[in-house]
């Protein structure tokens, strides 16, 4: 890992990022806001240790990217295996996660490792771990604690060495209290915790992320990199980003496609005008040029 300057801002990057097929999606982590810098320190402290990690954060805030960076900072030579627990079929969750032995069910001519076995020596990333069925949570904890897993239909357990990094956008402590989440798995996971603030709580990241995405998408689309006008910068910083960094990435991608090329203006951002009348006036004011702001001020004064 190394720190270097891009767009005048420090980025955490991996020098071999393009060489390894595993790292294709492990992109640079743009962390500029003081809260993000603090989080990066916590990440760098946790990554090389063999602790499980629970990442808490809203949807689209960058939890998977954080998990990939934990794996890359850990020196574990196995795969980073990413699984969205909400997408696992409850009927086949056992076989999908822990694999099955040959002949375990009709059509299973050969055995399969499952997601857990595929992460042997590496990191298993379970997104929205709260969506896992309770019996699977129990089996998961046993596999992690005993370092062995029994495939569906197998008679003997196989040894496995998996580091778990899990993510949640819900309060797992509440899920435990409601009897929906296994208490001991929660405690196991809580050994290492990272709280990823929503993008609106780390405003200092917004412009750096916007410039970063502009750079990425301009390169991908073979377009010159436009500037972000002062007014558009103000609009970006004032938006509440309910979809977090993923929403910002989409907004910038769209703006690049509809702008004339050299400058991103507020009208290219296609952000919804919402909120109270006061918030709307504040947004218009923020996007206005100094002359327009002066005109608005005298207009409001006369009302
Ligand atoms: N700090 C960051 N620096 C650069 N890119 C980021 C950063 N945070 C998020 N991204 C990018 O934003 C997008 C969304 O991030 P990611 O998929 O990691 O979010 P998530 O919290 O895991 O989403 P979900 O809740 O849907 O699982 C990705 O393209 C990711 O690369």
Coordinates of C-alpha atoms and ligand atoms in Angstrom, one line a residue:
X1 CA 0.0 0.0 0.0
X2 CA 1.2 3.5 -0.5
X3 CA -0.1 7.0 -0.1
X4 CA 0.3 9.5 -3.0
X5 CA -1.2 12.7 -4.2
X6 CA -3.9 12.8 -7.0
X7 CA -6.0 15.9 -7.7
X8 CA -4.0 17.5 -4.9
X9 CA -5.5 15.0 -2.4
X10 CA -3.9 11.9 -0.8
X11 CA -5.1 8.6 -2.1
X12 CA -4.5 5.1 -0.7
X13 CA -3.5 3.0 -3.6
X14 CA -1.9 -0.4 -4.4
X15 CA 1.0 -0.3 -6.8
X16 CA 0.2 -3.7 -8.3
X17 CA -3.5 -2.9 -8.6
X18 CA -3.6 -3.6 -12.3
X19 CA -1.6 -6.8 -12.2
X20 CA -3.7 -9.0 -10.1
X21 CA -7.1 -10.2 -11.4
X22 CA -8.3 -10.1 -7.8
X23 CA -7.8 -6.4 -7.6
X24 CA -9.7 -5.4 -10.7
X25 CA -12.4 -3.8 -8.5
X26 CA -10.2 -2.8 -5.6
X27 CA -10.0 0.8 -6.7
X28 CA -8.3 3.6 -4.9
X29 CA -9.9 4.7 -1.7
X30 CA -10.6 8.5 -1.8
X31 CA -10.6 9.5 1.8
X32 CA -10.0 13.2 2.4
X33 CA -12.4 14.4 5.1
X34 CA -11.0 14.2 8.7
X35 CA -13.6 11.5 9.5
X36 CA -12.4 9.4 6.6
X37 CA -8.8 9.9 7.4
X38 CA -9.5 8.6 10.9
X39 CA -11.3 5.6 9.4
X40 CA -8.3 4.9 7.1
X41 CA -6.1 4.8 10.2
X42 CA -8.4 2.3 11.8
X43 CA -8.4 0.3 8.6
X44 CA -4.7 0.2 8.4
X45 CA -4.5 -0.9 12.0
X46 CA -7.1 -3.7 11.5
X47 CA -6.2 -5.0 8.1
X48 CA -3.0 -6.9 8.9
X49 CA -4.5 -8.5 12.0
X50 CA -6.4 -11.7 11.6
X51 CA -9.5 -10.4 13.4
X52 CA -13.0 -10.6 11.8
X53 CA -14.3 -7.2 10.9
X54 CA -17.9 -5.8 10.9
X55 CA -18.4 -2.8 8.6
X56 CA -21.4 -0.7 9.3
X57 CA -22.7 1.9 6.8
X58 CA -25.5 3.0 4.6
X59 CA -26.1 1.5 1.2
X60 CA -23.6 2.7 -1.4
X61 CA -21.2 4.2 1.1
X62 CA -18.3 2.1 0.1
X63 CA -18.4 -0.9 2.4
X64 CA -17.3 -3.4 -0.2
X65 CA -14.4 -1.2 -1.3
X66 CA -13.3 -0.9 2.3
X67 CA -13.5 -4.7 2.7
X68 CA -11.3 -5.2 -0.5
X69 CA -8.7 -2.8 1.0
X70 CA -8.8 -4.8 4.3
X71 CA -8.0 -8.0 2.3
X72 CA -5.3 -6.3 0.3
X73 CA -3.7 -4.9 3.5
X74 CA -3.8 -8.3 5.1
X75 CA -1.2 -10.3 3.2
X76 CA -3.6 -13.2 2.9
X77 CA -2.7 -15.0 -0.3
X78 CA -6.2 -16.6 -0.9
X79 CA -9.1 -15.0 -2.8
X80 CA -11.4 -12.2 -1.8
X81 CA -14.8 -13.7 -2.2
X82 CA -17.7 -11.4 -2.1
X83 CA -21.2 -12.6 -1.4
X84 CA -24.5 -10.7 -1.1
X85 CA -26.4 -12.6 1.6
X86 CA -29.7 -11.1 0.4
X87 CA -29.2 -12.8 -3.0
X88 CA -28.6 -16.3 -1.5
X89 CA -31.6 -18.6 -1.9
X90 CA -32.7 -19.6 1.6
X91 CA -33.4 -23.2 0.2
X92 CA -29.8 -23.6 -1.1
X93 CA -28.0 -21.3 1.3
X94 CA -26.2 -24.2 3.0
X95 CA -24.9 -25.7 -0.2
X96 CA -24.1 -22.3 -1.8
X97 CA -22.1 -21.2 1.3
X98 CA -20.5 -24.4 2.5
X99 CA -20.5 -26.5 -0.7
X100 CA -21.6 -30.0 -1.3
X101 CA -20.1 -33.5 -1.7
X102 CA -20.4 -35.5 -4.9
X103 CA -23.8 -37.3 -4.9
X104 CA -25.2 -35.0 -2.2
X105 CA -28.3 -34.5 -4.3
X106 CA -29.5 -35.6 -7.7
X107 CA -27.4 -34.0 -10.4
X108 CA -24.4 -33.4 -8.1
X109 CA -22.0 -35.6 -10.0
X110 CA -19.0 -33.7 -8.6
X111 CA -18.3 -31.8 -5.4
X112 CA -18.3 -28.1 -5.0
X113 CA -16.4 -25.9 -2.5
X114 CA -19.0 -23.3 -1.9
X115 CA -18.3 -19.6 -1.2
X116 CA -16.7 -20.4 2.2
X117 CA -14.3 -23.0 0.8
X118 CA -13.4 -20.7 -2.1
X119 CA -12.2 -18.1 0.4
X120 CA -9.8 -20.6 2.0
X121 CA -6.6 -18.7 2.8
X122 CA -8.3 -15.5 1.8
X123 CA -11.2 -13.3 2.9
X124 CA -14.9 -14.0 2.8
X125 CA -17.0 -10.8 2.4
X126 CA -20.6 -11.2 3.5
X127 CA -22.7 -8.2 2.5
X128 CA -25.8 -7.6 4.5
X129 CA -25.0 -10.5 6.9
X130 CA -28.2 -9.8 8.7
X131 CA -30.1 -11.4 5.8
X132 CA -28.5 -14.9 6.4
X133 CA -31.0 -17.4 7.7
X134 CA -30.4 -18.2 11.5
X135 CA -29.4 -21.9 11.0
X136 CA -26.7 -20.8 8.5
X137 CA -25.5 -18.2 11.0
X138 CA -25.0 -21.0 13.5
X139 CA -23.1 -23.1 11.0
X140 CA -21.0 -20.1 9.9
X141 CA -19.8 -19.4 13.4
X142 CA -18.9 -23.0 14.0
X143 CA -16.9 -23.1 10.7
X144 CA -15.1 -19.9 11.6
X145 CA -14.3 -21.0 15.2
X146 CA -13.3 -24.6 14.4
X147 CA -11.5 -23.8 11.2
X148 CA -13.4 -26.6 9.4
X149 CA -16.5 -27.0 7.4
X150 CA -18.7 -30.0 6.5
X151 CA -20.1 -29.8 3.0
X152 CA -23.7 -30.8 2.4
X153 CA -23.8 -34.6 2.1
X154 CA -20.2 -35.0 3.3
X155 CA -19.3 -37.3 6.2
X156 CA -16.0 -35.6 7.2
X157 CA -15.3 -31.9 7.8
X158 CA -12.5 -30.3 5.7
X159 CA -10.0 -27.8 7.2
X160 CA -10.5 -24.2 6.1
X161 CA -8.9 -20.9 7.1
X162 CA -11.2 -18.0 6.3
X163 CA -11.1 -14.4 7.5
X164 CA -14.6 -13.0 7.7
X165 CA -15.4 -9.4 6.8
X166 CA -19.1 -8.7 7.0
X167 CA -21.1 -5.6 6.3
X168 CA -24.5 -4.4 7.5
X169 CA -26.7 -1.4 6.9
X170 CA -29.0 -2.3 9.8
X171 CA -28.4 -2.3 13.5
X172 CA -27.3 -5.9 14.3
X173 CA -27.6 -5.3 18.0
X174 CA -31.3 -4.6 17.5
X175 CA -31.6 -7.7 15.3
X176 CA -30.0 -9.8 18.2
X177 CA -32.5 -8.3 20.6
X178 CA -35.3 -9.2 18.3
X179 CA -34.1 -12.8 18.1
X180 CA -33.2 -12.4 14.3
X181 CA -29.5 -12.5 14.6
X182 CA -27.2 -15.1 16.4
X183 CA -25.8 -13.4 19.5
X184 CA -22.5 -15.2 19.5
X185 CA -21.9 -14.5 15.8
X186 CA -22.6 -10.8 16.6
X187 CA -19.9 -10.9 19.4
X188 CA -17.5 -12.8 17.2
X189 CA -17.9 -10.1 14.5
X190 CA -17.7 -7.2 16.9
X191 CA -14.0 -7.9 17.6
X192 CA -13.1 -5.5 14.8
X193 CA -15.6 -2.8 13.8
X194 CA -15.5 0.0 11.2
X195 CA -18.2 2.6 11.0
X196 CA -18.4 4.2 7.6
X197 CA -20.1 7.5 7.9
X198 CA -22.7 8.5 5.2
X199 CA -21.3 10.7 2.5
X200 CA -23.3 13.7 3.8
X201 CA -21.4 13.3 7.1
X202 CA -18.0 13.6 5.4
X203 CA -18.6 16.6 3.1
X204 CA -14.8 17.0 2.7
X205 CA -14.8 13.8 0.5
X206 CA -17.4 15.0 -2.0
X207 CA -15.4 17.1 -4.4
X208 CA -12.4 14.8 -4.3
X209 CA -14.6 11.8 -5.1
X210 CA -16.3 13.8 -7.9
X211 CA -13.0 14.7 -9.4
X212 CA -11.8 11.1 -9.0
X213 CA -14.9 9.7 -10.8
X214 CA -14.6 12.4 -13.5
X215 CA -11.0 11.2 -14.1
X216 CA -12.0 7.5 -14.2
X217 CA -15.0 8.0 -16.5
X218 CA -13.3 10.5 -18.8
X219 CA -10.5 7.9 -19.3
X220 CA -12.9 5.1 -19.8
X221 CA -15.0 7.1 -22.4
X222 CA -11.9 8.6 -24.0
X223 CA -13.1 12.2 -23.2
X224 CA -11.1 15.2 -22.0
X225 CA -11.5 15.8 -18.2
X226 CA -13.8 18.7 -17.7
X227 CA -13.6 21.1 -14.7
X228 CA -16.4 21.3 -12.2
X229 CA -17.8 24.9 -12.1
X230 CA -17.9 26.7 -8.7
X231 CA -21.7 26.6 -8.9
X232 CA -21.8 22.8 -9.6
X233 CA -19.3 22.3 -6.7
X234 CA -21.7 24.1 -4.4
X235 CA -24.6 22.0 -5.6
X236 CA -22.6 18.8 -5.0
X237 CA -21.6 19.8 -1.5
X238 CA -25.1 20.7 -0.5
X239 CA -26.9 17.6 -1.8
X240 CA -27.8 15.0 1.0
X241 CA -26.7 11.9 -1.1
X242 CA -29.2 9.3 0.2
X243 CA -27.5 6.8 -2.2
X244 CA -24.1 7.9 -0.9
X245 CA -20.9 7.4 -3.1
X246 CA -22.6 5.2 -5.6
X247 CA -25.2 8.0 -6.3
X248 CA -22.3 10.5 -6.6
X249 CA -20.5 8.2 -9.1
X250 CA -23.7 7.9 -11.2
X251 CA -24.3 11.6 -11.1
X252 CA -20.8 12.4 -12.3
X253 CA -21.0 9.7 -15.0
X254 CA -24.2 11.3 -16.3
X255 CA -22.9 14.8 -16.1
X256 CA -19.9 13.8 -18.2
X257 CA -22.1 12.4 -20.9
X258 CA -24.4 15.5 -21.1
X259 CA -21.9 18.3 -20.6
X260 CA -20.4 20.0 -23.6
X261 CA -17.0 18.9 -22.6
X262 CA -15.0 21.6 -20.8
X263 CA -17.1 22.4 -17.7
X264 CA -19.6 20.6 -15.5
X265 CA -22.5 23.0 -14.7
X266 CA -25.3 22.6 -12.1
X267 CA -27.8 21.7 -14.9
X268 CA -25.6 18.7 -15.9
X269 CA -25.9 17.1 -12.5
X270 CA -29.6 16.3 -12.7
X271 CA -30.1 16.4 -9.0
X272 CA -33.7 16.5 -7.8
X273 CA -34.8 19.8 -6.3
X274 CA -36.4 18.6 -3.1
X275 CA -36.8 19.7 0.5
X276 CA -38.5 22.7 2.2
X277 CA -38.9 26.0 0.3
X278 CA -36.1 27.3 2.5
X279 CA -33.8 24.4 1.5
X280 CA -34.7 25.0 -2.1
X281 CA -33.8 28.7 -1.9
X282 CA -30.6 27.8 -0.1
X283 CA -29.7 25.4 -2.9
X284 CA -30.5 28.0 -5.6
X285 CA -28.4 30.5 -3.7
X286 CA -25.5 28.1 -3.4
X287 CA -25.5 27.4 -7.1
X288 CA -25.7 31.1 -8.0
X289 CA -22.8 33.3 -9.2
X290 CA -21.8 36.2 -6.8
X291 CA -23.8 38.6 -9.0
X292 CA -26.9 36.5 -9.0
X293 CA -26.5 36.0 -5.2
X294 CA -26.4 39.8 -4.8
X295 CA -29.6 40.2 -6.9
X296 CA -31.3 37.4 -4.9
X297 CA -30.3 39.1 -1.7
X298 CA -31.8 42.5 -2.7
X299 CA -34.9 40.7 -4.0
X300 CA -35.4 38.8 -0.7
X301 CA -34.8 42.1 1.2
X302 CA -37.6 43.8 -0.6
X303 CA -40.1 41.0 0.3
Ligands
LIG1 N1 -13.9 6.2 -0.7 C1 -14.1 5.8 -2.0 N2 -13.2 6.1 -2.9 C2 -13.4 5.8 -4.2 N3 -14.5 5.1 -4.6 C3 -15.4 4.8 -3.7 C4 -15.3 5.1 -2.3 N4 -16.3 4.7 -1.7 C5 -17.1 4.1 -2.6 N5 -16.6 4.1 -3.8 C6 -17.2 3.6 -5.1 O1 -18.6 3.8 -4.9 C7 -19.3 2.6 -5.4 C8 -20.1 2.0 -4.3 O2 -19.3 1.5 -3.3 P1 -19.5 0.0 -2.7 O3 -20.1 -0.9 -3.7 O4 -18.2 -0.4 -2.0 O5 -20.6 0.4 -1.6 P2 -21.4 -0.6 -0.6 O6 -21.6 0.2 0.7 O7 -20.7 -1.9 -0.5 O8 -22.8 -0.7 -1.3 P3 -24.0 -1.7 -0.9 O9 -24.6 -1.2 0.4 O10 -25.0 -1.6 -2.1 O11 -23.4 -3.1 -0.8 C9 -18.2 1.7 -6.0 O12 -18.0 1.9 -7.4 C10 -17.0 2.1 -5.2 O13 -15.8 1.7 -5.9

